[in-house]
Every structure is written in structure tokens, then in C-alpha cells.
């Protein structure tokens, strides 16, 4: 016959007089505090929130569009709603690309040759395991983040051009309006020290290749070069300050 054992438990937090004496003598650990559930907090009613600029800022684009007829009595908030909506839509236009997009041979015509005429496309031919390709790729990834209205793509060299010599890697092709505008063969094309700023200056020598989306309809290379030079100077100053800090710490 099976032997059944029963364990009886008292109310949680309860203690016997004997246990209390043993705890005073240090023979038992302190009694844990009784469990207390957190106080009940009703969910905040959306309609009870104050309607101000912070409230507008917390809304998504879709939610702001839905408020079109709800703020007629508050001219300030309605104007601020329209302003935020315009900012969101403008920001969405800017973030077209923002990274170096991997493509294959079948994608080339669609992604590069057939790109819109107002979009400049920078193509890097590369291979994995080549240090010079990796260095230039890091520079292009940085430029892709800075200039999201310019399209950057990467493709394995022999996938793009069969039997393309490895000694020509990395190679950069610049396309616009279905035509090749510039070709740069080898890392030396971008100077002795390959940096994002140096690569940007080379790319913009003759055309406004880089576009951060903030120049509107201005298609000249002057504002682009001005921005590139500013970034270049900021980098040089930062490196100089870091060098001074290192020297002073010695």
C-alpha cells in the first residue's frame, strides 16, 4: 500500500512563537517580508492627457493625419500638427537609402542603370578577404549614412564583369542617368590615406555625386563640396586635438 505524506502550510508570512525565539537567537534567518502586490493603477485614458506640443510629438504620421478634424478649436495645435506632419514626410523623403546595398548581376540594370535621373549611384566592385576593399567599404558605408539621397551599391567584381582582374580592386563606378560618369581603379585613387572625407572629395571633383537631401533642387556641386570640406576640416581638427591630448598625457 502506498505511503502518502501530507505537507501542511500555514498562511504566507505566518510564524510560530518558537520560530520567533530562534530568529532572535540567530538560529534562523530573518523572516521574509510578506508579499504585497503593487497598487492598482488604472490605464491612463487617452482623452485625459493634456493636448500640447509634447502630445503632438508623441503621435505617428498616421495618427496625426487622423487628427485633421479634431483640432479645429485650437489654431496653435492645428498649425503645429501640420508642421510635424510636414517634417515627418520630409524626413521620409531623405531616408531613401542610407547603406551600401548588396546586389548581384541580375539586379545591376534595375538598381544602377535604371535608377531615377535625379539619383547618383556609386558602385563598388570588390571581393571578400581583400584588405583594400574592406577599407574602402568602411568609408563608403560612412558616406552612405551621411548622404542617404545618394545610392551606394556593392557587387562582387567577377559577378559584375567576368574575369575582372583582382589587381584592379577595389574599383568604384559612378552612374547617373544611365551613364557612367566616373571610374576609380584601385585604392590609390582616393589618396595616400583613405578616409570618408577624402573619398567624398574625390567623388565630388566634377559632379554633385553626394546628396544628403537637404539642398532641395540645387543640383550644383558647390553646396556638396562645401559640406564635404567642412566635414574634412572637422576631422582634421578632431585628430589634431586627440594627438595633443595624447602628447600631454605622456
Short mmCIF file of C-alpha atoms in Angstrom, two decimals:
data_model
loop_
_atom_site.label_atom_id
_atom_site.label_comp_id
_atom_site.label_asym_id
_atom_site.label_seq_id
_atom_site.Cartn_x
_atom_site.Cartn_y
_atom_site.Cartn_z
CA UNK A 1 0.00 0.00 0.00
CA UNK A 2 1.32 3.38 -0.97
CA UNK A 3 2.61 5.65 1.76
CA UNK A 4 1.13 9.11 1.43
CA UNK A 5 2.72 12.16 3.04
CA UNK A 6 0.91 15.42 3.56
CA UNK A 7 2.62 18.77 3.96
CA UNK A 8 0.54 21.41 5.71
CA UNK A 9 1.41 25.05 5.06
CA UNK A 10 0.26 27.96 7.15
CA UNK A 11 -0.80 31.32 5.85
CA UNK A 12 2.05 33.03 3.99
CA UNK A 13 4.11 35.16 6.38
CA UNK A 14 2.79 33.40 9.49
CA UNK A 15 5.32 32.33 12.11
CA UNK A 16 5.26 30.30 15.33
CA UNK A 17 6.41 31.64 18.66
CA UNK A 18 9.21 29.09 18.63
CA UNK A 19 10.44 30.37 15.24
CA UNK A 20 10.38 33.95 16.55
CA UNK A 21 12.56 32.97 19.52
CA UNK A 22 15.00 31.14 17.25
CA UNK A 23 15.27 34.16 14.98
CA UNK A 24 16.09 36.41 17.96
CA UNK A 25 18.85 33.96 18.93
CA UNK A 26 20.17 33.99 15.37
CA UNK A 27 19.41 30.34 14.73
CA UNK A 28 17.03 31.08 11.87
CA UNK A 29 17.32 33.57 9.02
CA UNK A 30 15.13 36.70 9.18
CA UNK A 31 11.56 36.18 8.18
CA UNK A 32 10.98 37.35 4.61
CA UNK A 33 8.55 40.23 4.27
CA UNK A 34 5.03 39.22 3.23
CA UNK A 35 4.23 39.61 -0.43
CA UNK A 36 2.45 42.83 -1.29
CA UNK A 37 1.06 43.23 -4.79
CA UNK A 38 1.75 46.56 -6.46
CA UNK A 39 -1.02 49.12 -6.07
CA UNK A 40 -3.60 49.09 -8.81
CA UNK A 41 -3.08 51.85 -11.33
CA UNK A 42 -5.78 52.23 -13.96
CA UNK A 43 -4.59 52.73 -17.51
CA UNK A 44 -4.31 56.36 -18.47
CA UNK A 45 -7.20 57.49 -20.58
CA UNK A 46 -6.01 58.93 -23.90
CA UNK A 47 -8.64 61.65 -23.75
CA UNK A 48 -7.46 62.76 -20.30
CA UNK A 49 -3.92 63.58 -21.49
CA UNK A 50 -3.19 67.28 -21.90
CA UNK A 51 -3.20 68.25 -25.56
CA UNK A 52 0.01 70.20 -26.11
CA UNK A 53 3.17 70.10 -28.25
CA UNK A 54 4.50 67.05 -26.38
CA UNK A 55 1.24 65.25 -27.08
CA UNK A 56 1.54 66.05 -30.79
CA UNK A 57 5.20 64.92 -30.83
CA UNK A 58 4.20 61.50 -29.47
CA UNK A 59 1.92 60.81 -32.45
CA UNK A 60 2.81 58.81 -35.55
CA UNK A 61 2.25 60.17 -39.04
CA UNK A 62 -0.92 58.10 -39.41
CA UNK A 63 -2.26 59.34 -36.06
CA UNK A 64 -1.54 62.97 -36.98
CA UNK A 65 -3.47 62.55 -40.22
CA UNK A 66 -6.41 61.21 -38.20
CA UNK A 67 -6.46 64.36 -36.05
CA UNK A 68 -7.16 66.62 -39.01
CA UNK A 69 -10.71 67.47 -37.91
CA UNK A 70 -10.17 67.18 -34.14
CA UNK A 71 -8.14 70.34 -33.51
CA UNK A 72 -10.27 72.95 -35.27
CA UNK A 73 -10.88 74.74 -31.96
CA UNK A 74 -7.15 75.07 -31.23
CA UNK A 75 -5.44 77.00 -34.05
CA UNK A 76 -1.98 76.69 -32.45
CA UNK A 77 -2.12 72.90 -32.12
CA UNK A 78 -3.56 72.53 -35.61
CA UNK A 79 -0.69 74.54 -37.08
CA UNK A 80 1.82 72.56 -35.02
CA UNK A 81 0.20 69.31 -36.22
CA UNK A 82 0.64 70.40 -39.84
CA UNK A 83 4.25 71.38 -39.17
CA UNK A 84 5.08 68.00 -37.56
CA UNK A 85 3.36 66.15 -40.41
CA UNK A 86 5.41 68.10 -42.98
CA UNK A 87 8.63 67.36 -41.06
CA UNK A 88 7.85 63.64 -40.94
CA UNK A 89 7.11 63.50 -44.66
CA UNK A 90 10.28 65.43 -45.50
CA UNK A 91 12.35 63.12 -43.28
CA UNK A 92 10.84 60.09 -45.03
CA UNK A 93 11.97 61.52 -48.38
CA UNK A 94 15.54 61.94 -47.14
CA UNK A 95 15.96 58.38 -45.94
CA UNK A 96 15.93 56.79 -49.41
CA UNK A 97 18.94 54.54 -48.97
CA UNK A 98 21.39 55.12 -46.08
CA UNK A 99 23.52 51.98 -46.52
CA UNK A 100 25.65 50.12 -49.07
CA UNK A 101 23.17 47.79 -50.78
CA UNK A 102 24.44 44.38 -51.94
CA UNK A 103 23.36 43.47 -55.48
CA UNK A 104 24.05 40.65 -57.94
CA UNK A 105 24.45 40.61 -61.70
CA UNK A 106 20.71 40.25 -62.49
CA UNK A 107 19.99 43.30 -60.29
CA UNK A 108 22.51 45.62 -61.95
CA UNK A 109 20.32 47.07 -64.71
CA UNK A 110 17.36 47.67 -62.37
CA UNK A 111 19.34 49.04 -59.41
CA UNK A 112 22.01 51.02 -61.30
CA UNK A 113 21.32 51.65 -65.00
CA UNK A 114 17.60 52.28 -64.50
CA UNK A 115 17.91 54.38 -61.34
CA UNK A 116 15.96 57.69 -61.47
CA UNK A 117 17.77 60.50 -63.26
CA UNK A 118 17.95 62.59 -60.08
CA UNK A 119 19.74 59.80 -58.18
CA UNK A 120 23.52 59.33 -58.30
CA UNK A 121 24.67 55.74 -57.90
CA UNK A 122 28.08 54.75 -56.50
CA UNK A 123 29.03 51.16 -57.30
CA UNK A 124 31.98 49.37 -55.66
CA UNK A 125 33.40 46.24 -57.29
CA UNK A 126 35.03 44.18 -54.57
CA UNK A 127 35.91 40.72 -53.26
CA UNK A 128 35.82 39.32 -49.77
CA UNK A 129 39.17 38.98 -47.98
CA UNK A 130 40.89 41.93 -49.70
CA UNK A 131 42.08 44.44 -47.08
CA UNK A 132 41.94 47.38 -49.50
CA UNK A 133 38.34 46.53 -50.40
CA UNK A 134 37.40 46.35 -46.73
CA UNK A 135 38.98 49.76 -46.04
CA UNK A 136 37.17 51.48 -48.89
CA UNK A 137 33.94 49.70 -47.99
CA UNK A 138 34.04 51.16 -44.48
CA UNK A 139 34.45 54.64 -45.97
CA UNK A 140 31.53 54.14 -48.34
CA UNK A 141 29.32 52.81 -45.55
CA UNK A 142 30.02 56.00 -43.59
CA UNK A 143 29.24 58.16 -46.64
CA UNK A 144 26.04 56.20 -47.30
CA UNK A 145 24.82 57.13 -43.80
CA UNK A 146 25.78 60.80 -44.25
CA UNK A 147 24.29 61.11 -47.75
CA UNK A 148 21.11 58.98 -47.78
CA UNK A 149 19.86 60.51 -51.05
CA UNK A 150 22.84 59.02 -52.92
CA UNK A 151 22.57 55.34 -53.73
CA UNK A 152 25.52 53.13 -52.79
CA UNK A 153 25.67 49.51 -54.00
CA UNK A 154 28.29 46.77 -53.85
CA UNK A 155 28.79 43.82 -56.15
CA UNK A 156 31.38 41.05 -56.40
CA UNK A 157 33.74 42.12 -59.19
CA UNK A 158 33.60 38.92 -61.24
CA UNK A 159 29.82 38.80 -60.84
CA UNK A 160 29.62 42.22 -62.45
CA UNK A 161 32.42 41.78 -65.03
CA UNK A 162 33.55 38.19 -65.75
CA UNK A 163 37.30 37.65 -65.29
CA UNK A 164 37.77 41.13 -63.84
CA UNK A 165 41.40 41.31 -62.59
CA UNK A 166 41.85 41.25 -58.80
CA UNK A 167 44.72 43.72 -59.17
CA UNK A 168 42.15 46.42 -60.08
CA UNK A 169 40.26 46.03 -56.80
CA UNK A 170 38.62 47.93 -55.36
CA UNK A 171 37.01 49.70 -58.33
CA UNK A 172 34.35 52.39 -57.99
CA UNK A 173 31.92 53.29 -60.79
CA UNK A 174 29.74 56.40 -60.60
CA UNK A 175 26.47 56.32 -62.53
CA UNK A 176 23.86 58.96 -63.28
CA UNK A 177 21.05 58.99 -65.81
CA UNK A 178 22.02 55.50 -67.11
CA UNK A 179 25.59 56.55 -67.91
CA UNK A 180 28.99 56.02 -66.30
CA UNK A 181 30.21 59.42 -65.12
CA UNK A 182 33.48 58.38 -63.42
CA UNK A 183 35.66 55.32 -62.79
CA UNK A 184 38.22 54.92 -59.99
CA UNK A 185 40.50 51.88 -60.16
CA UNK A 186 42.42 50.89 -57.03
CA UNK A 187 42.56 52.32 -53.54
CA UNK A 188 45.31 54.78 -54.54
CA UNK A 189 42.66 56.74 -56.49
CA UNK A 190 41.46 58.13 -53.14
CA UNK A 191 44.81 59.40 -51.83
CA UNK A 192 47.51 58.06 -49.55
CA UNK A 193 45.19 57.89 -46.54
CA UNK A 194 41.74 56.56 -47.37
CA UNK A 195 39.15 58.34 -45.21
CA UNK A 196 35.44 59.03 -45.76
CA UNK A 197 36.23 62.73 -46.21
CA UNK A 198 38.98 62.02 -48.75
CA UNK A 199 36.74 59.66 -50.71
CA UNK A 200 33.95 62.26 -50.67
CA UNK A 201 36.24 64.94 -52.10
CA UNK A 202 37.33 62.65 -54.94
CA UNK A 203 33.76 61.62 -55.79
CA UNK A 204 32.62 65.26 -55.97
CA UNK A 205 35.51 66.60 -58.05
CA UNK A 206 33.41 67.19 -61.15
CA UNK A 207 29.82 66.25 -60.26
CA UNK A 208 27.45 66.62 -57.27
CA UNK A 209 27.56 62.88 -56.58
CA UNK A 210 26.87 63.05 -52.85
CA UNK A 211 23.47 64.27 -51.71
CA UNK A 212 22.25 64.47 -48.12
CA UNK A 213 18.79 65.55 -49.29
CA UNK A 214 18.97 69.00 -47.69
CA UNK A 215 19.91 71.00 -50.79
CA UNK A 216 16.47 70.88 -52.37
CA UNK A 217 16.53 71.44 -56.12
CA UNK A 218 20.09 72.80 -56.11
CA UNK A 219 21.93 70.31 -58.32
CA UNK A 220 25.29 72.12 -58.30
CA UNK A 221 28.30 70.60 -56.61
CA UNK A 222 29.14 73.78 -54.64
CA UNK A 223 26.95 73.06 -51.57
CA UNK A 224 28.04 69.41 -51.67
CA UNK A 225 31.73 70.33 -51.72
CA UNK A 226 31.21 72.92 -49.01
CA UNK A 227 29.70 70.27 -46.75
CA UNK A 228 32.43 67.75 -47.58
CA UNK A 229 35.19 70.27 -46.86
CA UNK A 230 33.54 71.19 -43.56
CA UNK A 231 33.50 67.51 -42.54
CA UNK A 232 37.12 67.17 -43.64
CA UNK A 233 38.22 70.15 -41.54
CA UNK A 234 36.26 68.89 -38.52
CA UNK A 235 38.01 65.51 -38.80
CA UNK A 236 41.47 67.09 -39.08
CA UNK A 237 40.79 69.32 -36.05
CA UNK A 238 39.48 66.36 -34.03
CA UNK A 239 42.52 64.24 -34.90
CA UNK A 240 44.84 67.15 -34.00
CA UNK A 241 43.11 67.58 -30.62
CA UNK A 242 43.36 63.84 -29.93
CA UNK A 243 47.06 63.97 -30.77
CA UNK A 244 47.59 66.92 -28.41
CA UNK A 245 45.74 65.12 -25.62
CA UNK A 246 47.90 62.06 -26.13
CA UNK A 247 51.09 64.11 -26.03
CA UNK A 248 50.08 65.96 -22.86
CA UNK A 249 49.24 62.70 -21.08
CA UNK A 250 52.79 61.47 -21.73
#
